[in-house]
Coordinates of C-alpha atoms and ligand atoms in Angstrom, one line a residue:
M14 CA 42.4 -7.4 52.5
S15 CA 45.0 -6.7 50.3
K16 CA 45.7 -4.2 47.3
E17 CA 43.1 -5.0 44.5
T18 CA 43.4 -3.7 40.9
Y19 CA 40.3 -3.0 38.6
S20 CA 40.1 -1.9 35.1
F21 CA 37.7 1.1 34.7
Q22 CA 34.7 0.7 32.7
T23 CA 35.3 1.1 29.1
E24 CA 32.9 4.1 29.1
V25 CA 35.1 5.8 32.0
G26 CA 38.3 5.0 30.1
R27 CA 36.9 6.6 27.0
L28 CA 35.9 9.8 29.1
L29 CA 39.1 9.8 30.9
D30 CA 41.1 9.7 27.6
I31 CA 39.1 12.6 26.2
V32 CA 39.3 14.4 29.1
A33 CA 43.0 14.1 29.9
G34 CA 43.5 14.7 26.0
S35 CA 41.9 17.6 25.3
L36 CA 42.5 21.4 26.1
Y37 CA 40.3 23.0 28.1
S38 CA 39.4 26.7 28.5
N39 CA 37.9 26.1 32.0
R40 CA 39.7 23.4 33.9
E41 CA 38.8 25.3 37.0
I42 CA 35.4 23.5 37.4
F43 CA 36.6 20.4 38.9
L44 CA 36.9 22.1 41.9
R45 CA 32.8 23.2 41.7
E46 CA 32.5 19.2 40.8
L47 CA 34.3 18.3 43.9
I48 CA 32.8 20.3 46.2
S49 CA 29.5 19.3 44.8
N50 CA 30.0 15.9 45.7
A51 CA 31.1 16.7 49.1
S52 CA 28.1 18.8 49.6
D53 CA 25.6 15.8 48.5
A54 CA 27.3 13.8 50.7
C55 CA 26.4 16.0 53.9
D56 CA 23.1 16.2 52.5
K57 CA 22.8 12.1 52.5
L58 CA 24.3 12.0 56.1
R59 CA 21.8 14.4 57.5
H60 CA 18.8 12.8 55.8
M61 CA 20.2 8.8 56.9
A62 CA 20.6 10.8 60.4
L63 CA 16.9 11.4 60.3
T64 CA 16.3 7.9 60.9
V65 CA 19.6 6.7 62.6
P66 CA 20.9 9.6 64.7
S67 CA 23.9 7.4 65.7
L68 CA 25.4 8.1 62.8
I69 CA 26.5 11.4 63.5
E70 CA 28.8 10.2 65.7
G71 CA 28.7 13.2 67.8
D72 CA 29.7 15.6 64.9
G73 CA 26.9 17.2 63.7
E74 CA 28.7 20.2 62.1
F75 CA 29.1 19.5 58.3
K76 CA 31.7 21.5 56.5
I77 CA 33.9 20.9 53.6
E78 CA 37.7 21.8 54.1
L79 CA 40.3 22.5 51.4
A80 CA 44.0 22.3 51.8
A81 CA 46.6 23.1 49.3
D82 CA 50.1 22.1 49.8
A83 CA 52.5 23.8 47.6
K84 CA 55.3 22.0 48.4
A85 CA 53.7 18.5 48.0
G86 CA 51.8 19.9 45.0
T87 CA 48.7 18.6 46.7
L88 CA 45.0 20.1 46.6
T89 CA 43.1 18.4 49.3
I90 CA 38.8 18.4 49.5
T91 CA 37.9 16.8 52.7
D92 CA 34.1 16.7 53.9
N93 CA 32.4 14.9 57.0
G94 CA 29.9 13.2 54.9
V95 CA 28.4 10.1 54.5
G96 CA 31.8 8.7 52.7
M97 CA 32.0 5.3 51.1
N98 CA 32.8 1.8 51.8
H99 CA 34.4 -0.7 49.9
D100 CA 31.4 -1.7 47.6
D101 CA 30.1 2.1 47.0
L102 CA 33.8 2.7 45.8
L103 CA 33.5 0.1 43.4
D104 CA 29.9 1.0 42.3
T105 CA 30.5 4.7 41.9
L106 CA 34.5 5.6 40.9
G107 CA 35.3 3.4 38.1
T108 CA 31.8 3.1 36.8
I109 CA 29.1 5.2 35.2
A110 CA 25.9 4.3 36.2
K111 CA 23.9 7.2 34.7
S112 CA 21.7 6.6 31.5
G113 CA 22.4 8.9 28.7
T114 CA 26.2 8.8 29.3
G115 CA 27.5 7.4 26.2
A116 CA 25.4 9.9 24.2
F117 CA 27.6 12.6 26.3
I118 CA 31.0 10.9 25.6
E119 CA 30.2 11.1 22.1
Q120 CA 29.2 14.3 22.2
L121 CA 32.3 15.4 24.3
G122 CA 35.0 13.3 21.9
K123 CA 33.3 14.7 18.6
D124 CA 36.0 17.7 18.0
G125 CA 38.0 17.2 20.5
K126 CA 37.5 20.6 22.0
A127 CA 34.9 19.2 25.0
D128 CA 32.6 21.5 26.8
T129 CA 33.7 21.2 30.4
N130 CA 30.5 22.6 31.4
L131 CA 28.7 19.3 30.5
I132 CA 30.7 17.2 32.6
G133 CA 28.5 18.0 35.6
Q134 CA 25.3 17.8 33.7
F135 CA 25.8 14.0 32.8
G136 CA 27.0 13.1 36.3
V137 CA 30.5 12.3 35.7
G138 CA 31.5 15.1 37.7
F139 CA 34.3 13.4 39.6
Y140 CA 36.4 12.3 36.9
S141 CA 36.9 16.2 35.9
A142 CA 39.8 15.8 38.6
F143 CA 41.6 14.2 36.2
M144 CA 41.7 17.6 34.3
V145 CA 44.0 19.0 36.8
A146 CA 45.7 15.8 38.8
D147 CA 47.8 13.2 37.5
R148 CA 46.9 11.1 40.7
V149 CA 43.6 11.0 42.8
E150 CA 43.6 9.5 46.0
V151 CA 40.5 9.2 48.0
T152 CA 40.4 8.0 51.3
T153 CA 37.0 7.6 53.1
R154 CA 35.2 5.9 55.7
K155 CA 31.6 5.5 55.6
A156 CA 29.2 6.5 58.7
G157 CA 28.7 4.2 60.9
E158 CA 31.5 1.8 59.9
A159 CA 34.9 1.1 61.0
E160 CA 37.0 0.5 58.2
S161 CA 38.6 3.6 56.0
W162 CA 39.3 2.9 52.4
L163 CA 42.2 4.2 50.4
W164 CA 41.3 4.4 46.0
I165 CA 44.1 5.5 44.0
S166 CA 44.4 6.0 40.4
D167 CA 46.4 8.0 37.9
G168 CA 43.1 8.2 35.4
K169 CA 45.0 5.7 32.8
G170 CA 42.8 2.8 33.0
Q171 CA 43.2 1.3 36.2
F172 CA 42.6 2.1 40.0
T173 CA 43.3 0.1 43.0
V174 CA 41.1 0.0 46.2
E175 CA 43.1 -1.3 49.5
Q176 CA 42.1 -0.7 53.4
A177 CA 43.9 2.3 54.8
S178 CA 44.9 1.6 58.2
G179 CA 47.9 3.4 60.5
D180 CA 47.8 7.0 59.8
A181 CA 46.7 6.5 56.4
A182 CA 43.3 5.7 57.8
R183 CA 40.2 8.4 58.3
A184 CA 39.8 9.2 62.1
G185 CA 36.4 11.0 61.2
R186 CA 33.8 9.9 58.6
G187 CA 33.5 11.2 55.2
T188 CA 35.9 11.5 52.6
A189 CA 39.4 13.3 51.5
V190 CA 40.3 13.8 48.0
V191 CA 43.7 14.1 47.5
L192 CA 44.7 15.7 43.8
H193 CA 48.5 15.5 43.0
M194 CA 48.5 18.3 40.6
K195 CA 49.7 18.1 37.0
K196 CA 53.0 20.1 36.2
D197 CA 50.6 22.8 34.2
A198 CA 48.0 23.4 36.9
K199 CA 49.9 24.4 40.1
E200 CA 47.9 27.5 39.5
F201 CA 45.2 25.8 41.4
L202 CA 47.2 26.0 44.7
E203 CA 47.5 29.3 44.9
E204 CA 45.2 30.7 48.0
T205 CA 43.5 33.6 45.8
R206 CA 43.0 31.5 43.2
I207 CA 40.8 28.8 45.3
R208 CA 39.0 31.6 46.9
H209 CA 37.8 33.3 43.7
I210 CA 36.8 29.8 42.3
V211 CA 34.9 29.1 45.6
K212 CA 33.2 32.1 45.4
T213 CA 32.2 32.1 41.7
Y214 CA 30.8 28.7 41.5
S215 CA 30.2 27.4 45.0
D216 CA 28.6 30.3 47.2
H217 CA 25.5 28.8 47.2
I218 CA 26.7 25.4 48.8
A219 CA 24.6 25.1 52.0
F220 CA 27.8 24.0 54.2
P221 CA 30.8 26.1 54.9
V222 CA 33.7 25.6 52.4
K223 CA 36.7 26.0 54.8
M224 CA 40.3 27.0 54.2
G225 CA 42.0 27.2 57.5
D226 CA 39.8 28.8 59.6
D227 CA 38.1 30.6 56.6
A228 CA 35.0 30.2 55.2
L229 CA 35.1 30.9 51.8
N230 CA 31.3 30.7 51.1
E231 CA 28.0 32.2 52.5
G232 CA 27.5 28.8 53.4
S233 CA 23.7 29.2 53.9
A234 CA 21.4 27.5 51.7
I235 CA 20.8 30.1 48.6
W236 CA 16.7 29.7 48.6
T237 CA 16.5 31.0 52.6
R238 CA 18.2 34.4 51.3
P239 CA 16.0 37.0 50.5
A240 CA 15.5 37.4 46.8
K241 CA 17.0 40.9 46.8
D242 CA 20.2 39.7 48.1
V243 CA 21.0 37.3 45.4
T244 CA 22.6 38.3 42.0
A245 CA 21.7 36.7 38.8
E246 CA 25.0 35.0 38.7
Q247 CA 24.6 33.4 41.8
Y248 CA 21.2 31.8 40.9
K249 CA 22.7 30.8 37.7
E250 CA 25.3 28.8 39.2
F251 CA 23.1 27.4 42.2
Y252 CA 20.9 26.2 38.8
H253 CA 23.9 24.7 37.3
H254 CA 24.9 22.9 40.5
S255 CA 21.4 21.7 41.4
A256 CA 20.1 20.5 38.2
H257 CA 23.1 19.4 36.7
A258 CA 22.4 22.0 34.0
F259 CA 24.7 24.1 31.9
D260 CA 22.4 26.7 30.2
E261 CA 21.1 30.0 31.4
P262 CA 17.9 29.4 33.5
W263 CA 15.2 31.0 31.3
L264 CA 12.7 31.9 34.0
T265 CA 14.0 32.1 37.7
L266 CA 11.1 31.8 40.4
H267 CA 12.3 32.4 44.3
N268 CA 9.3 32.8 46.5
R269 CA 8.4 32.5 49.7
A270 CA 4.2 31.2 50.6
E271 CA 3.0 31.8 54.0
G272 CA -0.1 30.5 54.9
M273 CA -1.6 26.9 55.8
V274 CA 1.5 25.5 54.5
S275 CA 4.4 27.7 54.3
Y276 CA 7.5 26.9 52.0
T277 CA 10.1 28.5 49.8
N278 CA 10.6 27.7 45.9
L279 CA 13.5 28.3 43.9
L280 CA 12.6 27.1 40.6
F281 CA 14.1 27.4 37.4
V282 CA 12.8 27.2 33.6
P283 CA 15.7 25.9 31.6
S284 CA 16.2 27.6 28.1
H285 CA 17.3 24.3 26.5
R286 CA 15.5 21.2 26.3
P287 CA 16.8 19.0 28.4
F288 CA 17.9 15.6 26.3
D289 CA 15.2 13.4 28.1
L290 CA 12.3 15.6 28.4
F291 CA 10.5 12.5 26.9
D292 CA 11.8 9.9 28.6
P293 CA 9.0 8.0 30.6
E294 CA 11.8 6.9 33.2
R295 CA 12.7 10.4 33.6
K296 CA 12.3 11.5 37.1
S297 CA 11.8 15.0 38.7
H298 CA 14.6 17.2 39.4
V299 CA 13.3 19.4 42.0
K300 CA 14.6 18.7 45.0
L301 CA 12.5 18.6 48.3
Y302 CA 13.9 19.9 51.5
V303 CA 12.3 20.0 54.6
N304 CA 13.3 22.9 56.8
R305 CA 16.9 23.1 54.8
V306 CA 17.3 18.9 54.8
F307 CA 17.3 17.4 51.9
I308 CA 14.9 14.6 51.6
T309 CA 14.3 13.7 48.0
E310 CA 15.4 14.4 44.5
N311 CA 11.9 12.3 43.5
A312 CA 9.2 13.8 45.5
E313 CA 6.2 12.1 43.8
G314 CA 3.0 14.5 44.1
L315 CA 5.3 17.9 44.5
L316 CA 4.7 18.6 41.1
P317 CA 2.5 17.6 38.2
T318 CA 4.6 15.5 35.4
Y319 CA 3.4 18.2 32.7
L320 CA 5.9 20.7 34.8
R321 CA 8.7 18.2 34.6
F322 CA 10.8 20.6 33.0
L323 CA 11.3 22.5 36.0
R324 CA 14.7 22.6 38.1
G325 CA 15.3 23.6 41.3
V326 CA 14.3 23.2 45.1
V327 CA 11.4 23.5 47.5
D328 CA 11.7 23.8 51.0
S329 CA 8.8 23.4 53.6
E330 CA 8.9 23.7 57.2
D331 CA 5.6 22.4 57.7
L332 CA 6.4 19.0 56.4
S333 CA 7.3 16.2 58.5
L334 CA 11.0 15.1 58.7
N335 CA 10.5 11.9 59.8
I336 CA 8.2 10.6 57.5
S337 CA 9.2 8.2 54.8
R338 CA 9.5 9.4 51.3
E339 CA 6.7 6.8 50.5
M340 CA 4.3 8.2 53.2
L341 CA 5.0 12.1 52.0
Q342 CA 3.4 11.3 49.1
H343 CA 0.1 11.1 50.7
D344 CA 0.8 13.9 53.0
P345 CA -2.3 16.4 52.1
K346 CA 0.2 19.5 53.1
L347 CA 2.1 18.3 49.9
A348 CA -0.7 18.4 47.7
K349 CA -1.5 22.3 49.1
I350 CA 2.3 22.9 48.0
K351 CA 1.6 21.4 44.7
S352 CA -1.6 23.5 44.0
G353 CA 0.6 26.6 45.1
L354 CA 3.1 26.1 43.0
V355 CA 1.3 25.2 39.9
K356 CA -0.8 28.4 40.1
K357 CA 2.6 30.3 40.7
V358 CA 4.2 28.7 37.6
L359 CA 1.4 29.1 35.2
G360 CA 0.8 32.7 36.7
E361 CA 4.3 33.5 35.8
L362 CA 4.3 32.0 32.4
K363 CA 1.1 34.2 31.8
K364 CA 2.9 37.2 32.5
K365 CA 6.2 36.2 30.8
S366 CA 4.0 35.5 27.4
E367 CA 2.4 38.8 27.7
K368 CA 5.4 41.1 28.6
A369 CA 8.1 39.0 26.5
P370 CA 6.0 37.2 23.4
D371 CA 9.3 36.2 21.8
E372 CA 10.8 34.9 24.6
Y373 CA 8.0 33.1 25.6
A374 CA 7.9 31.7 21.7
T375 CA 11.1 30.0 22.7
F376 CA 10.4 28.4 25.9
W377 CA 6.7 27.3 24.3
D378 CA 8.8 25.6 21.4
N379 CA 10.9 23.9 24.0
F380 CA 8.2 22.7 26.5
G381 CA 4.7 23.2 24.9
A382 CA 4.2 19.8 24.0
V383 CA 4.8 18.7 27.7
L384 CA 2.6 21.7 29.1
K385 CA 0.1 20.8 27.0
E386 CA -0.3 17.4 28.8
G387 CA -2.0 19.2 31.6
L388 CA -4.8 19.7 29.4
V389 CA -5.6 16.1 29.8
D390 CA -4.3 15.4 33.4
D391 CA -5.1 18.6 35.5
F392 CA -8.9 19.1 34.9
A393 CA -8.8 21.9 37.5
M394 CA -5.8 23.9 35.8
Q395 CA -7.3 23.6 31.7
E396 CA -8.6 27.1 32.0
K397 CA -5.5 28.3 33.1
L398 CA -3.4 26.4 31.3
L399 CA -5.4 27.1 28.1
E400 CA -4.7 30.6 28.8
V401 CA -0.7 30.4 28.1
C402 CA -1.1 27.7 25.5
R403 CA 0.1 28.6 22.0
F404 CA -0.9 27.1 18.7
A405 CA 0.2 27.6 15.1
T406 CA -2.6 29.0 12.8
T407 CA -3.4 29.9 9.1
G408 CA -3.8 33.5 10.4
A409 CA -0.2 34.3 11.6
D410 CA 3.5 33.2 10.9
A411 CA 3.7 33.0 14.9
P412 CA 2.1 30.9 17.0
T413 CA -1.1 32.5 18.3
A414 CA -2.8 32.6 22.0
L415 CA -6.5 31.4 22.0
A416 CA -7.6 34.6 23.3
G417 CA -6.0 36.4 19.9
Y418 CA -7.8 33.7 17.6
V419 CA -11.2 35.0 19.5
E420 CA -10.6 38.2 19.0
R421 CA -9.8 37.7 15.3
M422 CA -12.8 35.6 14.8
K423 CA -15.1 36.6 11.6
D424 CA -18.5 37.9 12.3
G425 CA -20.6 34.9 12.0
Q426 CA -18.1 32.6 12.9
D427 CA -19.3 30.7 16.2
A428 CA -16.4 28.1 16.6
I429 CA -12.5 27.8 16.8
Y430 CA -11.7 26.0 13.9
Y431 CA -8.8 23.7 14.1
I432 CA -7.4 20.8 12.2
T433 CA -5.2 17.8 13.4
G434 CA -2.0 15.8 11.7
E435 CA 1.3 14.7 12.2
D436 CA 3.4 16.7 9.4
P437 CA 3.0 20.7 9.8
A438 CA 3.9 21.4 6.1
L439 CA 1.4 18.5 5.3
V440 CA -1.5 19.8 7.4
A441 CA -0.9 23.4 6.4
R442 CA -1.4 22.2 2.7
S443 CA -4.2 20.3 3.4
P444 CA -7.4 20.6 1.1
H445 CA -10.1 20.8 4.1
L446 CA -8.4 24.4 4.6
E447 CA -9.2 25.7 1.4
G448 CA -12.8 27.1 1.9
F449 CA -11.7 28.7 5.1
K450 CA -8.5 30.2 3.9
A451 CA -11.0 31.5 0.7
K452 CA -13.2 33.1 3.4
G453 CA -10.2 34.5 5.7
V454 CA -11.3 32.2 8.4
E455 CA -8.4 31.2 10.5
V456 CA -7.7 27.5 11.7
L457 CA -5.3 26.2 14.2
L458 CA -2.8 24.2 12.9
L459 CA -2.4 21.1 15.7
T460 CA 0.5 18.6 15.1
D461 CA 1.5 17.7 18.6
P462 CA 0.2 13.8 19.1
V463 CA -0.9 15.5 22.5
D464 CA -3.3 17.5 20.6
E465 CA -5.4 14.6 19.7
F466 CA -6.0 13.6 23.5
W467 CA -6.6 17.2 24.8
M468 CA -9.4 18.0 22.3
Q469 CA -11.1 14.9 23.6
H470 CA -11.5 16.5 26.9
I471 CA -11.7 20.3 26.3
T472 CA -14.9 21.4 24.3
K473 CA -14.6 25.2 24.8
F474 CA -12.7 28.3 24.9
Q475 CA -14.3 31.5 26.3
D476 CA -17.5 29.5 25.5
K477 CA -16.5 29.1 21.8
P478 CA -16.6 25.5 20.9
F479 CA -13.6 23.7 18.9
K480 CA -14.7 22.4 15.9
S481 CA -12.6 20.2 13.9
I482 CA -12.5 20.9 10.1
T483 CA -11.8 17.0 9.2
R484 CA -15.1 16.1 10.8
G485 CA -18.8 16.8 10.3
A486 CA -20.5 19.4 8.2
A487 CA -18.5 22.7 7.3
D488 CA -21.1 25.6 6.9
L489 CA -18.8 28.7 6.4
D490 CA -22.2 30.6 4.9
K491 CA -23.1 32.4 7.9
V492 CA -19.5 33.6 7.8
A493 CA -19.1 37.1 6.5
G494 CA -16.0 36.7 3.9
D495 CA -13.2 38.9 3.8
A496 CA -14.4 41.3 1.2
N497 CA -11.6 41.0 -1.6
K498 CA -12.3 37.4 -1.7
D499 CA -15.8 37.1 -2.1
E500 CA -17.5 33.8 -3.4
N501 CA -19.6 35.8 -5.9
E502 CA -18.4 34.0 -8.9
K503 CA -20.2 30.9 -10.4
K504 CA -22.6 29.1 -8.0
D505 CA -25.9 29.9 -10.2
D506 CA -25.0 27.6 -12.9
A507 CA -23.9 24.7 -10.2
P508 CA -25.0 21.6 -11.7
N509 CA -27.2 18.8 -9.7
L510 CA -24.8 16.4 -8.4
D511 CA -27.8 14.1 -7.3
A512 CA -27.2 11.5 -9.8
L513 CA -23.2 11.6 -9.7
I514 CA -23.6 11.0 -5.8
A515 CA -26.2 8.1 -6.3
A516 CA -23.7 6.9 -9.0
F517 CA -20.5 7.1 -6.6
K518 CA -22.4 5.4 -3.8
L519 CA -23.6 2.6 -5.5
E520 CA -20.2 1.9 -6.8
L521 CA -18.2 2.6 -3.3
G522 CA -20.4 0.6 -1.2
E523 CA -19.3 0.2 2.3
G524 CA -15.8 1.8 1.2
V525 CA -17.3 5.7 2.2
K526 CA -19.8 6.2 4.9
D527 CA -21.4 9.0 2.7
V528 CA -21.1 11.1 -0.6
R529 CA -21.8 14.6 -0.5
P530 CA -21.1 18.1 -1.9
S531 CA -18.7 19.9 -0.1
K532 CA -18.7 23.7 1.2
R533 CA -14.8 23.4 2.4
L534 CA -13.0 23.0 -1.1
T535 CA -12.2 25.6 -3.2
E536 CA -9.5 23.9 -5.5
S537 CA -9.5 20.5 -4.9
P538 CA -12.2 18.0 -6.4
V539 CA -12.6 16.0 -3.4
C540 CA -11.6 15.6 0.5
L541 CA -12.4 13.2 3.2
I542 CA -14.1 14.1 6.6
A543 CA -15.1 12.1 9.4
D544 CA -18.8 12.3 10.2
D545 CA -20.2 13.7 13.0
G546 CA -19.7 11.8 15.9
D547 CA -17.3 9.4 14.4
M548 CA -13.7 9.5 15.3
D549 CA -11.3 12.3 13.9
V550 CA -9.1 11.3 11.0
N551 CA -5.7 11.7 12.9
L552 CA -6.8 10.5 16.1
E553 CA -8.0 7.4 14.3
R554 CA -4.6 6.9 12.7
L555 CA -2.9 7.5 15.6
L556 CA -4.6 4.9 17.4
R557 CA -4.0 2.4 14.3
R558 CA -0.4 3.0 14.5
H559 CA -0.3 2.3 18.2
G560 CA -2.5 -1.0 17.7
Q561 CA -5.4 0.2 19.7
M562 CA -7.5 0.0 16.4
T563 CA -7.4 -2.4 13.5
H564 CA -10.1 -1.3 11.2
A565 CA -10.4 2.1 9.8
M566 CA -13.9 3.5 9.8
P567 CA -15.3 4.4 6.8
R568 CA -15.2 8.2 5.8
V569 CA -17.7 10.8 4.2
L570 CA -16.3 11.7 0.8
E571 CA -16.8 15.2 0.0
L572 CA -17.2 16.7 -3.9
N573 CA -16.5 19.9 -4.9
P574 CA -19.3 21.3 -6.6
D575 CA -17.5 23.7 -8.4
H576 CA -14.3 21.7 -9.7
A577 CA -14.4 21.0 -13.3
I578 CA -13.8 17.4 -12.6
V579 CA -16.8 17.0 -10.7
T580 CA -19.2 19.2 -13.1
K581 CA -18.0 17.3 -15.8
L582 CA -18.7 14.2 -14.1
A583 CA -22.1 15.3 -13.0
R584 CA -23.2 16.3 -16.3
R585 CA -22.2 12.5 -17.5
A586 CA -24.1 11.1 -14.6
S587 CA -27.3 12.8 -15.4
D588 CA -26.8 12.0 -19.0
N589 CA -26.2 7.9 -18.3
A590 CA -25.7 6.6 -15.1
D591 CA -24.1 3.5 -16.3
D592 CA -21.4 5.6 -17.7
A593 CA -18.2 3.3 -17.3
V594 CA -16.0 6.4 -16.5
L595 CA -17.9 7.0 -13.2
K596 CA -16.6 3.3 -11.9
D597 CA -13.3 4.4 -12.2
A598 CA -13.4 7.9 -11.5
A599 CA -15.4 7.0 -8.1
H600 CA -12.4 4.9 -6.9
L601 CA -9.6 7.2 -8.4
L602 CA -11.0 10.2 -6.5
L603 CA -11.4 8.3 -3.2
D604 CA -7.9 7.5 -3.7
Q605 CA -6.9 10.9 -4.6
A606 CA -8.5 12.1 -1.1
R607 CA -6.4 9.8 0.9
I608 CA -3.4 10.9 -0.9
A609 CA -3.9 14.3 0.1
D610 CA -4.2 13.2 3.4
G611 CA -0.8 11.5 3.5
E612 CA -2.0 7.8 3.2
A613 CA -1.7 5.1 1.0
P614 CA -4.2 4.4 -1.8
Q615 CA -6.7 1.4 -0.5
D616 CA -5.5 -0.7 -3.0
P617 CA -2.1 0.6 -4.7
A618 CA -2.2 -2.2 -7.6
E619 CA -5.8 -1.2 -8.5
F620 CA -5.4 2.2 -8.2
A621 CA -2.5 2.2 -10.7
R622 CA -4.6 0.0 -13.0
R623 CA -7.6 2.7 -13.0
L624 CA -5.0 5.7 -13.3
A625 CA -3.4 4.0 -16.5
S626 CA -6.8 3.2 -18.3
V627 CA -8.3 6.6 -17.9
M628 CA -5.1 8.4 -18.9
E629 CA -5.3 6.1 -21.5
R630 CA -9.1 7.1 -23.0
A631 CA -8.0 10.6 -22.3
L632 CA -5.0 10.6 -24.6
Ligands
ADP718 P1 27.5 12.5 40.5 O1 28.0 13.3 41.7 O2 26.5 13.3 39.4 O3 26.7 11.4 41.0 P2 30.1 12.4 40.2 O4 31.0 11.7 39.0 O5 30.5 13.4 40.9 O6 28.4 12.2 39.8 O7 30.4 11.2 41.3 C1 30.0 9.7 41.3 C2 29.5 9.3 42.5 O8 30.9 9.0 43.4 C3 28.7 10.1 43.8 O9 27.3 9.9 43.2 C4 29.0 9.5 45.0 O10 28.1 8.5 45.2 C5 30.5 9.2 44.9 N1 30.9 10.3 45.6 C6 31.8 11.2 45.1 N2 32.4 11.7 45.6 C7 32.0 11.8 46.9 C8 32.0 12.2 48.0 N3 33.0 13.1 48.5 N4 31.5 11.4 49.5 C9 30.9 10.4 49.1 N5 30.6 9.8 47.5 C10 31.5 10.4 46.8
MG719 MG1 28.9 15.3 41.2

């Protein structure tokens, strides 16, 4: 086959322009990226050889070699990993397959000051070679195939692919990346500099990285070393490498579990929220190894989806190496590992939440909504999950633990009160809260969509039932109020609302389920609640939005017996049940309650007409 010339995919071209054109503070990371690719290639082949041992071709000693040639101005990174054939080259070096890359390029290019640490995260590490090289040659032979291939580019829009023959062909399988260093990048040819870079970024790589006969790195998988021998810096580098992350790990869990099934885990909780956390396609980022052989990055059944923010590796010698990935999912040993990991992670989160509540608040902000999915998905862990959940509350500025809420409950209070909604600011000002605030009774403010769903599954915490304040009767009479906010005022001359309620019911008909006096309002004249046993208002709203419900259910309209509007209307209703004002008032107050809940009036035109007519009469 003769030499073929291709253009880079547009995105790669843009990326290369940015990479070549901007100034970097730490160009040295190119070496980390190329060593990481070499290591991935070795991992891949080792895994493939499990089923096709002949691919090893008698060379089972995986290694990565570095060679600097000062005269020629080249640095060569060679591996005896899986290698690439003609089609692999076209698929991988020249295009960017990963989603989200466009967003990355935008971010990189924004101010011309690219953050090179981002490069590996987005799976475009190979192209970082062009930060230091003005010509890159890749010679490669795929394990099990005869032909070698040569890929060449100067990173300026095009690359060529040709078959490599004679001296140019690779004897062994695998890949050699030859970098022709830029004039201003000759420093990376110095041995001491190279040693230092490898030690800094690639020490954790599980294969020896050699220069001459010398191994520059530890060469053993980091998780197989005793935790006391690993520094925070080494953990961090490994986290960056294995998770394509660039932040600090918020939490590092390095443990060995021995028992029916033994395994080692080195897991990280990121300190930032990954951009694709809520992407339904998002795969796990925890890699599964069996006895140090990489098996898969997407081991379904290794961790529950509500822990999908975890990164790192799990390695077990008790799983079978020769089992297919599909079979693995159903291996009861994997289920054992899973439950062990879940317990460990939740236990550590609990410790952290108690020891460092401020740091925990950051974690919760990032991943709380994801963790709460477990309340729905993982029945067995509900209790443990609830312990590490935090909720916004009317009782404190910072999110509270449920245990804290229960401790602060008032004498006579027998439920954990909550309100759900979508907009935190709106929910915090909801009229439903008035009576609770007046009594100093704390209410949890739940504004994650998932809150609606776990509330369907969980009824109690420490034997205290959860109770929505927008559903059912609110009876705060039994609760001892705050001494200074007592409710000794009025009440005695409270008017009889019977006539008013009868008139409203008649006028509103099917539009409401009931009309009754309220015990939860102090300032607003009215509010809407769901009747006991009916669906909570916010849940209904969510279901309607997703087309799972077409009709709104009628609500109960509650009237504040102490509000001037209500008392005056009550008097008019007692005097004359046919008073025309009562009709307009019924509709206006119902719409007012809807508006306070963030909804539109039932019939906006009719609402406007009535409002105008009432105002006209008042003026
Ligand atoms: P990532 O490593 O995140 O996939 P890179 O840009 O670093 O992204 O590499 C792109 C792809 O090129 C790799 O996924 C791999 O398929 C291929 N590749 C790069 N270097 C090698 C190598 N040394 N051996 C085999 N394949 C490689
Ligand atoms: Mg890479």
